[in-house]
């Protein structure tokens, strides 16, 4: 009965006006009195009203600083583009590196069945996925590695060492190698920036540029995988 003494519309109006600032129950009751001329209820009654009628709780919200996040992203984009433009203007040869997995049971085995009949069907089972790491430049695929398990940091380190040796042996790249104008482009995956890899980069004076987060379209290797997967998934499971 006490809750019926409170005007819901007035409370909602006060809360909407003060949604961006802290407002206590006491201050809320004072503002209510200014609006209606009286406040014939206690603070506890007001608290119960807000909980039961408005379904609100007086808790601390989680704030996200969008301005700081946006500024950080803009700084990352600015630094990346500045480096990339500088490399391209000065005649650097960019080698793009990326990984992808190929799983040959993506397609569904569902079909139309009569529930009253035998629903047993042959199922080939789950196949192992194939993980592929590729390094591409303007001269084509320089090096690749495939295995039947997820790529780990140790696998990528071995791949990168072999890639770097192949790059140094390539006749077409001798001119840029002598001038130390080779740069490796890759994303921010954890296996690309382990302690052992960073030490290897620094020891061999290797230039590495990491891409902008969540922007895979910059990496040329992504388009290579797109073409391969289009052919790959057309050939498997053409029928049920």
Coordinates of N, CA and C in Angstrom, one line a residue:
X1 N 0.8 -1.2 0.0 CA 0.0 0.0 0.0 C 0.9 1.3 0.0
X2 N 2.0 1.2 0.7 CA 2.9 2.4 0.8 C 3.5 2.7 -0.6
X3 N 3.7 1.6 -1.4 CA 4.3 1.8 -2.7 C 3.4 2.6 -3.6
X4 N 2.1 2.5 -3.4 CA 1.1 3.1 -4.3 C 1.2 4.6 -4.1
X5 N 1.8 5.1 -3.0 CA 1.9 6.6 -2.7 C 2.9 7.3 -3.7
X6 N 3.7 6.5 -4.3 CA 4.8 7.0 -5.2 C 4.3 7.1 -6.6
X7 N 4.5 8.2 -7.3 CA 4.2 8.4 -8.7 C 5.4 7.8 -9.5
X8 N 5.1 6.8 -10.3 CA 6.2 6.1 -11.1 C 6.7 7.1 -12.1
X9 N 5.8 7.8 -12.8 CA 6.3 8.7 -13.9 C 7.3 9.8 -13.4
X10 N 7.0 10.3 -12.2 CA 7.9 11.4 -11.7 C 9.3 10.8 -11.4
X11 N 9.3 9.6 -10.8 CA 10.6 8.9 -10.5 C 11.4 8.6 -11.7
X12 N 10.7 8.1 -12.8 CA 11.4 7.8 -14.0 C 11.9 9.1 -14.7
X13 N 11.2 10.2 -14.6 CA 11.6 11.5 -15.1 C 12.9 12.0 -14.4
X14 N 12.9 11.9 -13.1 CA 14.1 12.3 -12.3 C 15.3 11.5 -12.6
X15 N 15.1 10.2 -12.7 CA 16.2 9.3 -13.0 C 16.8 9.5 -14.4
X16 N 15.9 9.8 -15.4 CA 16.4 10.0 -16.8 C 17.1 11.3 -16.9
X17 N 16.7 12.3 -16.2 CA 17.4 13.6 -16.2 C 18.8 13.5 -15.6
X18 N 18.9 12.6 -14.5 CA 20.2 12.5 -13.8 C 20.9 11.1 -14.1
X19 N 20.7 10.6 -15.3 CA 21.3 9.3 -15.6 C 22.8 9.3 -15.7
X20 N 23.4 10.5 -15.9 CA 24.8 10.6 -16.1 C 25.5 11.0 -14.8
X21 N 24.8 11.0 -13.7 CA 25.5 11.4 -12.5 C 24.9 10.6 -11.3
X22 N 25.7 10.6 -10.2 CA 25.3 9.9 -9.0 C 24.1 10.6 -8.3
X23 N 23.1 9.9 -8.0 CA 21.9 10.5 -7.3 C 21.5 9.5 -6.2
X24 N 21.6 9.9 -5.0 CA 21.2 9.1 -3.8 C 19.7 9.1 -3.6
X25 N 19.2 8.2 -2.7 CA 17.8 8.1 -2.4 C 17.3 9.4 -1.8
X26 N 18.2 10.0 -0.9 CA 17.8 11.2 -0.2 C 17.6 12.3 -1.2
X27 N 18.5 12.5 -2.1 CA 18.4 13.5 -3.2 C 17.2 13.3 -4.1
X28 N 17.0 12.0 -4.4 CA 15.8 11.6 -5.2 C 14.5 12.0 -4.5
X29 N 14.4 11.8 -3.2 CA 13.2 12.2 -2.5 C 13.0 13.7 -2.5
X30 N 14.1 14.4 -2.3 CA 14.0 15.9 -2.3 C 13.5 16.4 -3.7
X31 N 14.1 15.8 -4.8 CA 13.6 16.3 -6.1 C 12.2 15.9 -6.3
X32 N 11.8 14.7 -5.8 CA 10.4 14.3 -5.9 C 9.5 15.3 -5.2
X33 N 9.9 15.7 -4.1 CA 9.1 16.7 -3.3 C 8.9 18.0 -4.1
X34 N 10.0 18.4 -4.7 CA 9.9 19.7 -5.5 C 9.0 19.5 -6.7
X35 N 8.9 18.3 -7.3 CA 8.1 18.1 -8.4 C 6.6 18.0 -8.0
X36 N 6.3 17.3 -6.9 CA 4.9 17.0 -6.6 C 4.4 17.8 -5.4
X37 N 5.3 18.4 -4.6 CA 4.9 19.2 -3.5 C 4.9 18.4 -2.2
X38 N 5.0 17.1 -2.2 CA 5.1 16.3 -1.0 C 5.8 15.0 -1.3
X39 N 6.3 14.3 -0.2 CA 7.0 13.0 -0.4 C 6.6 12.2 0.9
X40 N 5.3 11.6 0.9 CA 4.8 10.9 2.0 C 5.3 9.4 2.1
X41 N 6.6 9.2 2.0 CA 7.2 7.9 2.1 C 8.6 8.0 2.6
X42 N 9.1 6.9 3.2 CA 10.4 6.8 3.7 C 11.4 6.4 2.6
X43 N 12.7 6.5 3.0 CA 13.8 6.1 2.0 C 13.7 4.7 1.7
X44 N 13.4 3.8 2.7 CA 13.3 2.4 2.5 C 12.1 2.0 1.6
X45 N 11.0 2.8 1.7 CA 9.9 2.5 0.8 C 10.3 2.9 -0.6
X46 N 11.0 4.0 -0.8 CA 11.5 4.5 -2.1 C 12.4 3.4 -2.7
X47 N 13.3 2.8 -1.9 CA 14.2 1.8 -2.4 C 13.4 0.6 -2.9
X48 N 12.5 0.1 -2.1 CA 11.6 -1.0 -2.5 C 10.9 -0.7 -3.7
X49 N 10.4 0.5 -3.9 CA 9.6 0.9 -5.1 C 10.5 0.8 -6.3
X50 N 11.7 1.3 -6.2 CA 12.6 1.3 -7.4 C 13.0 -0.1 -7.7
X51 N 13.2 -1.0 -6.7 CA 13.5 -2.4 -7.0 C 12.4 -3.1 -7.6
X52 N 11.2 -3.0 -7.1 CA 10.1 -3.8 -7.5 C 9.3 -3.3 -8.7
X53 N 9.2 -1.9 -8.8 CA 8.4 -1.4 -9.9 C 9.3 -1.0 -11.2
X54 N 10.5 -0.5 -10.9 CA 11.4 -0.1 -12.0 C 12.5 -1.1 -12.3
X55 N 12.6 -2.2 -11.4 CA 13.6 -3.2 -11.6 C 15.0 -2.7 -11.7
X56 N 15.3 -1.8 -10.9 CA 16.7 -1.2 -10.9 C 17.4 -1.5 -9.6
X57 N 18.7 -1.6 -9.7 CA 19.5 -1.8 -8.5 C 20.6 -0.7 -8.4
X58 N 20.9 -0.3 -7.2 CA 21.9 0.7 -7.0 C 23.3 0.1 -7.0
X59 N 23.9 -0.1 -8.2 CA 25.2 -0.8 -8.3 C 26.1 0.1 -9.1
X60 N 27.4 -0.2 -9.1 CA 28.4 0.5 -9.9 C 28.4 -0.1 -11.3
X61 N 28.2 0.7 -12.3 CA 28.2 0.2 -13.7 C 29.7 0.0 -14.2
X62 N 29.8 -0.7 -15.2 CA 31.1 -0.9 -15.9 C 31.3 0.1 -17.0
X63 N 32.2 1.0 -16.8 CA 32.4 2.0 -17.8 C 33.5 1.6 -18.8
X64 N 33.3 2.0 -20.1 CA 34.2 1.8 -21.1 C 34.6 3.1 -21.7
X65 N 35.9 3.4 -21.7 CA 36.4 4.6 -22.2 C 36.6 4.5 -23.7
X66 N 35.5 4.8 -24.5 CA 35.6 4.6 -25.9 C 36.6 5.6 -26.5
X67 N 36.7 6.8 -26.0 CA 37.6 7.8 -26.5 C 39.1 7.3 -26.5
X68 N 39.4 6.7 -25.3 CA 40.8 6.1 -25.2 C 41.0 5.0 -26.1
X69 N 40.0 4.1 -26.3 CA 40.1 2.9 -27.2 C 40.3 3.4 -28.6
X70 N 39.5 4.4 -29.0 CA 39.5 4.9 -30.3 C 40.8 5.6 -30.6
X71 N 41.4 6.3 -29.7 CA 42.6 7.0 -29.9 C 43.8 6.0 -30.0
X72 N 43.7 4.9 -29.2 CA 44.8 3.9 -29.3 C 44.7 3.2 -30.7
X73 N 43.5 2.9 -31.2 CA 43.4 2.3 -32.5 C 43.9 3.2 -33.6
X74 N 43.6 4.5 -33.5 CA 44.1 5.5 -34.5 C 45.6 5.6 -34.5
X75 N 46.2 5.5 -33.3 CA 47.7 5.6 -33.2 C 48.3 4.3 -33.9
X76 N 47.7 3.2 -33.6 CA 48.2 1.9 -34.2 C 48.1 2.0 -35.8
X77 N 47.0 2.5 -36.3 CA 46.8 2.7 -37.7 C 47.8 3.7 -38.3
X78 N 48.1 4.8 -37.6 CA 49.0 5.8 -38.0 C 50.4 5.2 -38.1
X79 N 50.8 4.5 -37.1 CA 52.2 4.0 -37.0 C 52.4 2.9 -38.1
X80 N 51.4 2.1 -38.3 CA 51.5 1.0 -39.3 C 51.6 1.6 -40.7
X81 N 50.7 2.5 -41.0 CA 50.7 3.1 -42.3 C 52.0 3.9 -42.6
X82 N 52.5 4.6 -41.6 CA 53.7 5.3 -41.8 C 54.9 4.4 -42.1
X83 N 55.0 3.3 -41.4 CA 56.0 2.3 -41.6 C 55.9 1.7 -43.0
X84 N 54.6 1.3 -43.3 CA 54.4 0.6 -44.6 C 54.7 1.5 -45.8
X85 N 54.3 2.7 -45.7 CA 54.5 3.6 -46.8 C 56.0 3.9 -47.0
X86 N 56.7 4.0 -45.8 CA 58.2 4.2 -45.9 C 58.9 3.0 -46.5
X87 N 58.5 1.8 -46.2 CA 59.1 0.6 -46.8 C 58.8 0.6 -48.3
X88 N 57.6 0.9 -48.7 CA 57.3 0.7 -50.1 C 58.0 1.8 -50.9
X89 N 58.1 3.0 -50.4 CA 58.7 4.1 -51.1 C 60.2 3.9 -51.3
X90 N 60.8 3.3 -50.3 CA 62.3 3.0 -50.3 C 62.7 1.7 -50.9
X91 N 61.7 1.1 -51.6 CA 62.1 -0.1 -52.4 C 62.2 -1.4 -51.6
X92 N 61.6 -1.5 -50.5 CA 61.6 -2.8 -49.7 C 60.8 -3.8 -50.4
X93 N 61.2 -5.1 -50.2 CA 60.4 -6.2 -50.7 C 59.7 -6.8 -49.5
X94 N 58.3 -6.7 -49.5 CA 57.5 -7.2 -48.4 C 57.1 -8.7 -48.6
X95 N 57.4 -9.5 -47.6 CA 57.0 -10.9 -47.6 C 55.9 -11.1 -46.6
X96 N 54.7 -11.5 -47.1 CA 53.5 -11.7 -46.3 C 53.4 -13.1 -45.8
X97 N 53.2 -13.3 -44.5 CA 53.1 -14.6 -43.8 C 51.7 -14.7 -43.2
X98 N 51.2 -15.9 -43.3 CA 49.9 -16.1 -42.6 C 49.7 -17.7 -42.5
X99 N 48.7 -18.0 -41.6 CA 48.3 -19.4 -41.4 C 46.8 -19.6 -41.6
X100 N 46.5 -20.8 -41.9 CA 45.1 -21.2 -42.0 C 44.9 -22.7 -41.9
X101 N 43.7 -23.1 -41.4 CA 43.4 -24.5 -41.2 C 42.3 -24.9 -42.2
X102 N 42.4 -26.2 -42.7 CA 41.5 -26.8 -43.6 C 40.9 -28.0 -43.0
X103 N 39.6 -27.9 -42.7 CA 38.9 -29.0 -42.1 C 37.9 -29.6 -43.1
X104 N 38.0 -30.9 -43.4 CA 37.2 -31.4 -44.5 C 35.8 -32.0 -44.1
X105 N 35.3 -31.6 -42.9 CA 34.0 -32.0 -42.5 C 33.1 -30.8 -42.1
X106 N 33.3 -29.7 -42.8 CA 32.5 -28.5 -42.5 C 31.0 -28.7 -42.8
X107 N 30.8 -29.5 -43.9 CA 29.4 -29.6 -44.4 C 28.6 -30.5 -43.6
X108 N 27.3 -30.2 -43.4 CA 26.4 -31.0 -42.6 C 26.0 -32.3 -43.2
X109 N 25.8 -33.3 -42.4 CA 25.3 -34.6 -42.9 C 23.8 -34.7 -42.7
X110 N 23.1 -33.6 -42.4 CA 21.7 -33.7 -42.2 C 20.9 -34.0 -43.5
X111 N 19.9 -34.7 -43.4 CA 19.1 -35.0 -44.6 C 17.6 -35.3 -44.2
X112 N 16.7 -35.4 -45.1 CA 15.3 -35.7 -44.7 C 15.1 -37.1 -44.4
X113 N 14.5 -37.4 -43.2 CA 14.3 -38.8 -42.8 C 12.9 -39.0 -42.2
X114 N 12.4 -40.2 -42.3 CA 11.2 -40.5 -41.6 C 11.5 -40.9 -40.2
X115 N 11.1 -40.2 -39.2 CA 11.5 -40.5 -37.8 C 11.0 -41.9 -37.3
X116 N 10.0 -42.5 -38.0 CA 9.5 -43.8 -37.6 C 10.4 -44.9 -38.2
X117 N 11.2 -44.6 -39.2 CA 12.1 -45.6 -39.8 C 13.5 -45.6 -39.1
X118 N 14.3 -46.6 -39.6 CA 15.6 -46.7 -39.1 C 16.4 -45.4 -39.5
X119 N 17.0 -44.8 -38.5 CA 17.8 -43.5 -38.8 C 19.3 -43.7 -38.9
X120 N 19.7 -45.0 -39.0 CA 21.1 -45.3 -39.0 C 21.7 -44.9 -40.4
X121 N 22.7 -44.2 -40.4 CA 23.4 -43.8 -41.6 C 24.9 -44.0 -41.4
X122 N 25.6 -44.3 -42.5 CA 27.1 -44.4 -42.4 C 27.7 -43.0 -42.3
X123 N 28.6 -42.8 -41.4 CA 29.3 -41.5 -41.2 C 30.8 -41.7 -41.2
X124 N 31.5 -41.0 -42.1 CA 32.9 -41.3 -42.2 C 33.8 -40.9 -41.0
X125 N 33.2 -40.2 -40.1 CA 33.9 -39.8 -38.9 C 34.6 -38.5 -39.1
X126 N 35.2 -38.0 -38.0 CA 35.9 -36.7 -38.0 C 37.3 -36.9 -38.6
X127 N 37.7 -36.1 -39.5 CA 39.0 -36.1 -40.1 C 39.9 -35.1 -39.5
X128 N 41.1 -35.3 -39.5 CA 42.1 -34.4 -39.0 C 42.2 -33.1 -39.9
X129 N 42.3 -32.0 -39.3 CA 42.5 -30.8 -40.0 C 43.9 -30.6 -40.5
X130 N 44.1 -29.9 -41.6 CA 45.4 -29.6 -42.1 C 45.7 -28.1 -41.9
X131 N 46.8 -27.8 -41.2 CA 47.2 -26.5 -41.0 C 48.3 -26.1 -42.0
X132 N 48.2 -24.9 -42.6 CA 49.1 -24.5 -43.6 C 49.6 -23.1 -43.3
X133 N 51.0 -23.0 -43.3 CA 51.6 -21.7 -43.2 C 52.3 -21.3 -44.5
X134 N 52.0 -20.1 -45.0 CA 52.5 -19.7 -46.3 C 53.2 -18.3 -46.2
X135 N 54.3 -18.2 -47.0 CA 55.0 -16.9 -47.1 C 54.9 -16.5 -48.6
X136 N 54.4 -15.4 -48.9 CA 54.2 -14.9 -50.3 C 54.8 -13.5 -50.5
X137 N 55.4 -13.4 -51.7 CA 55.9 -12.0 -52.1 C 55.4 -11.8 -53.5
X138 N 55.9 -10.7 -54.1 CA 55.6 -10.4 -55.5 C 56.0 -11.5 -56.5
X139 N 57.0 -12.3 -56.0 CA 57.6 -13.4 -56.9 C 56.8 -14.7 -56.7
X140 N 55.7 -14.7 -55.9 CA 55.0 -15.9 -55.7 C 55.2 -16.5 -54.3
X141 N 54.9 -17.8 -54.1 CA 55.0 -18.5 -52.9 C 56.5 -18.8 -52.6
X142 N 57.0 -18.3 -51.6 CA 58.5 -18.5 -51.3 C 58.7 -19.8 -50.4
X143 N 57.8 -20.0 -49.5 CA 57.9 -21.2 -48.7 C 56.6 -21.5 -48.0
X144 N 56.3 -22.8 -47.8 CA 55.1 -23.2 -47.1 C 55.4 -24.4 -46.2
X145 N 54.5 -24.6 -45.3 CA 54.6 -25.8 -44.4 C 53.2 -26.3 -44.0
X146 N 53.0 -27.5 -44.1 CA 51.7 -28.1 -43.7 C 51.9 -29.2 -42.7
X147 N 50.9 -29.3 -41.8 CA 50.9 -30.4 -40.8 C 49.5 -30.7 -40.4
X148 N 49.3 -31.8 -39.7 CA 48.0 -32.3 -39.3 C 47.7 -31.9 -37.8
X149 N 48.2 -30.8 -37.3 CA 48.0 -30.4 -36.0 C 48.0 -28.8 -36.0
X150 N 47.6 -28.3 -34.9 CA 47.6 -26.8 -34.7 C 49.0 -26.3 -34.7
X151 N 49.2 -25.2 -35.4 CA 50.5 -24.6 -35.4 C 50.9 -24.0 -34.0
X152 N 52.1 -24.3 -33.6 CA 52.6 -23.8 -32.3 C 53.7 -22.9 -32.5
X153 N 54.2 -22.2 -31.5 CA 55.3 -21.2 -31.6 C 56.5 -21.9 -32.1
X154 N 56.8 -23.1 -31.7 CA 58.0 -23.8 -32.1 C 57.9 -24.2 -33.6
X155 N 56.7 -24.5 -34.1 CA 56.5 -24.8 -35.5 C 56.8 -23.6 -36.3
X156 N 56.2 -22.4 -35.9 CA 56.4 -21.2 -36.6 C 57.9 -20.8 -36.6
X157 N 58.6 -21.0 -35.5 CA 60.0 -20.6 -35.5 C 60.8 -21.4 -36.5
X158 N 60.6 -22.7 -36.6 CA 61.2 -23.6 -37.6 C 60.9 -23.1 -39.0
X159 N 59.6 -22.8 -39.2 CA 59.2 -22.4 -40.5 C 59.9 -21.1 -40.9
X160 N 60.0 -20.1 -39.9 CA 60.6 -18.8 -40.2 C 62.1 -19.0 -40.5
X161 N 62.7 -19.8 -39.8 CA 64.2 -20.0 -40.0 C 64.4 -20.6 -41.4
X162 N 63.6 -21.6 -41.8 CA 63.8 -22.1 -43.2 C 63.4 -21.1 -44.2
X163 N 62.4 -20.3 -44.0 CA 62.0 -19.2 -44.9 C 63.1 -18.2 -45.1
X164 N 63.7 -17.8 -44.0 CA 64.8 -16.8 -44.1 C 66.0 -17.3 -44.8
X165 N 66.3 -18.6 -44.7 CA 67.4 -19.2 -45.4 C 67.1 -19.2 -46.9
X166 N 65.8 -19.6 -47.3 CA 65.4 -19.6 -48.7 C 65.5 -18.2 -49.3
X167 N 65.1 -17.2 -48.5 CA 65.1 -15.9 -49.0 C 66.5 -15.4 -49.3
X168 N 67.4 -15.8 -48.4 CA 68.8 -15.4 -48.7 C 69.5 -16.1 -49.9
X169 N 69.0 -17.3 -50.2 CA 69.5 -18.1 -51.3 C 68.8 -17.7 -52.6
X170 N 67.8 -17.0 -52.6 CA 67.0 -16.6 -53.8 C 67.8 -15.6 -54.7
X171 N 68.0 -15.9 -55.9 CA 68.8 -15.1 -56.8 C 68.0 -13.8 -57.1
X172 N 66.7 -13.8 -57.2 CA 65.9 -12.6 -57.6 C 66.0 -11.6 -56.5
X173 N 66.3 -12.0 -55.2 CA 66.2 -11.1 -54.1 C 67.6 -10.7 -53.6
X174 N 68.7 -11.1 -54.3 CA 70.0 -10.7 -53.9 C 70.3 -9.3 -53.8
X175 N 69.7 -8.5 -54.7 CA 69.9 -7.0 -54.7 C 69.3 -6.4 -53.4
X176 N 68.1 -6.8 -53.1 CA 67.5 -6.2 -51.9 C 68.0 -6.8 -50.6
X177 N 68.5 -8.0 -50.7 CA 69.2 -8.6 -49.5 C 70.5 -7.9 -49.1
X178 N 71.2 -7.6 -50.1 CA 72.5 -6.9 -49.9 C 72.3 -5.5 -49.2
X179 N 71.2 -4.9 -49.6 CA 70.8 -3.6 -49.0 C 70.0 -3.7 -47.8
X180 N 69.7 -4.9 -47.4 CA 68.9 -5.2 -46.2 C 67.5 -4.6 -46.3
X181 N 66.9 -4.8 -47.4 CA 65.6 -4.2 -47.7 C 64.5 -5.3 -47.8
X182 N 64.5 -6.2 -46.9 CA 63.5 -7.3 -46.8 C 62.7 -7.0 -45.5
X183 N 61.4 -7.0 -45.6 CA 60.6 -6.9 -44.4 C 59.5 -7.9 -44.4
X184 N 59.3 -8.6 -43.3 CA 58.3 -9.6 -43.1 C 57.0 -9.0 -42.5
X185 N 55.9 -9.3 -43.2 CA 54.6 -8.8 -42.7 C 53.8 -10.0 -42.1
X186 N 53.3 -9.8 -40.9 CA 52.5 -10.9 -40.3 C 51.5 -10.2 -39.3
X187 N 50.5 -11.0 -38.9 CA 49.5 -10.4 -37.9 C 50.0 -10.5 -36.5
X188 N 49.2 -10.2 -35.5 CA 49.6 -10.1 -34.1 C 49.4 -11.4 -33.4
X189 N 49.3 -12.5 -34.1 CA 49.1 -13.8 -33.4 C 50.3 -14.1 -32.4
X190 N 49.9 -14.7 -31.2 CA 51.0 -14.9 -30.2 C 52.2 -15.7 -30.7
X191 N 51.9 -16.6 -31.6 CA 53.1 -17.5 -32.1 C 54.1 -16.6 -32.9
X192 N 53.7 -15.4 -33.3 CA 54.5 -14.6 -34.1 C 55.5 -13.7 -33.3
X193 N 55.2 -13.6 -32.0 CA 56.0 -12.6 -31.2 C 56.4 -13.2 -29.9
X194 N 56.8 -14.5 -29.9 CA 57.4 -15.1 -28.7 C 58.8 -14.5 -28.4
X195 N 59.3 -14.8 -27.2 CA 60.6 -14.3 -26.8 C 61.7 -14.9 -27.7
X196 N 61.6 -16.2 -28.1 CA 62.6 -16.8 -28.9 C 62.6 -16.2 -30.3
X197 N 61.4 -15.9 -30.9 CA 61.3 -15.3 -32.2 C 61.9 -13.9 -32.2
X198 N 61.5 -13.1 -31.2 CA 62.0 -11.7 -31.1 C 63.6 -11.7 -31.0
X199 N 64.1 -12.6 -30.3 CA 65.6 -12.7 -30.2 C 66.2 -13.1 -31.5
X200 N 65.5 -14.0 -32.3 CA 66.0 -14.4 -33.6 C 65.9 -13.2 -34.6
X201 N 64.8 -12.4 -34.5 CA 64.7 -11.2 -35.4 C 65.9 -10.3 -35.1
X202 N 66.1 -10.0 -33.8 CA 67.2 -9.0 -33.4 C 68.6 -9.5 -33.8
X203 N 68.8 -10.8 -33.6 CA 70.1 -11.4 -33.8 C 70.5 -11.3 -35.3
X204 N 69.5 -11.6 -36.2 CA 69.7 -11.6 -37.6 C 69.4 -10.3 -38.3
X205 N 69.1 -9.3 -37.5 CA 68.8 -7.9 -38.1 C 67.6 -8.0 -39.1
X206 N 66.5 -8.7 -38.7 CA 65.4 -8.9 -39.5 C 64.3 -7.9 -39.2
X207 N 63.8 -7.3 -40.2 CA 62.7 -6.3 -40.1 C 61.4 -7.0 -40.1
X208 N 60.5 -6.7 -39.1 CA 59.2 -7.3 -39.0 C 58.2 -6.2 -38.8
X209 N 57.1 -6.3 -39.5 CA 56.0 -5.3 -39.3 C 54.7 -6.1 -39.0
X210 N 54.0 -5.8 -37.9 CA 52.8 -6.4 -37.5 C 51.6 -5.6 -38.0
X211 N 50.6 -6.3 -38.5 CA 49.4 -5.6 -39.1 C 48.5 -5.0 -38.1
X212 N 47.5 -4.2 -38.6 CA 46.5 -3.6 -37.7 C 45.6 -4.7 -37.2
X213 N 45.3 -4.8 -35.9 CA 44.4 -5.8 -35.4 C 43.0 -5.8 -36.1
X214 N 42.5 -7.0 -36.4 CA 41.2 -7.2 -37.0 C 41.1 -6.5 -38.4
X215 N 42.2 -6.5 -39.2 CA 42.2 -6.0 -40.5 C 43.0 -7.0 -41.4
X216 N 42.4 -8.2 -41.6 CA 43.1 -9.2 -42.4 C 43.3 -8.9 -43.9
X217 N 42.4 -8.0 -44.4 CA 42.4 -7.7 -45.8 C 43.7 -7.1 -46.3
X218 N 44.5 -6.6 -45.4 CA 45.8 -6.0 -45.7 C 46.8 -7.1 -46.1
X219 N 46.7 -8.3 -45.6 CA 47.6 -9.3 -45.8 C 47.3 -10.0 -47.1
X220 N 48.3 -10.0 -48.1 CA 48.1 -10.7 -49.4 C 47.8 -12.2 -49.3
X221 N 48.4 -12.8 -48.2 CA 48.3 -14.2 -48.1 C 46.8 -14.6 -47.8
X222 N 46.0 -13.7 -47.3 CA 44.6 -14.0 -47.0 C 43.8 -14.3 -48.3
X223 N 44.2 -13.6 -49.4 CA 43.6 -13.7 -50.7 C 44.0 -15.1 -51.3
X224 N 45.2 -15.4 -51.0 CA 45.8 -16.7 -51.5 C 44.9 -17.9 -50.9
X225 N 44.7 -17.8 -49.5 CA 43.9 -18.8 -48.9 C 42.4 -18.8 -49.3
X226 N 41.9 -17.6 -49.7 CA 40.6 -17.6 -50.2 C 40.4 -18.4 -51.4
X227 N 41.3 -18.3 -52.4 CA 41.3 -19.0 -53.6 C 41.4 -20.5 -53.4
X228 N 42.3 -20.9 -52.5 CA 42.6 -22.3 -52.2 C 41.3 -22.9 -51.6
X229 N 40.7 -22.2 -50.6 CA 39.5 -22.8 -49.9 C 38.3 -22.9 -50.8
X230 N 38.2 -22.0 -51.8 CA 37.1 -22.1 -52.7 C 37.2 -23.3 -53.5
X231 N 38.4 -23.7 -54.0 CA 38.6 -24.9 -54.7 C 38.4 -26.1 -53.8
X232 N 39.0 -26.0 -52.6 CA 39.0 -27.1 -51.7 C 37.6 -27.6 -51.3
X233 N 36.8 -26.6 -50.9 CA 35.5 -27.0 -50.4 C 34.5 -27.3 -51.5
X234 N 34.8 -27.0 -52.7 CA 34.0 -27.5 -53.8 C 34.2 -29.0 -54.1
X235 N 35.4 -29.5 -53.8 CA 35.7 -30.8 -54.2 C 35.3 -31.9 -53.1
X236 N 35.1 -31.4 -51.9 CA 34.8 -32.4 -50.8 C 33.3 -32.5 -50.6
X237 N 32.8 -33.7 -50.3 CA 31.4 -33.9 -49.9 C 30.5 -33.3 -51.0
X238 N 30.6 -33.7 -52.2 CA 29.7 -33.1 -53.3 C 28.3 -33.7 -53.1
X239 N 28.2 -34.9 -52.5 CA 26.9 -35.5 -52.2 C 26.9 -36.1 -50.8
X240 N 25.7 -36.5 -50.4 CA 25.6 -37.0 -49.0 C 25.7 -38.5 -49.0

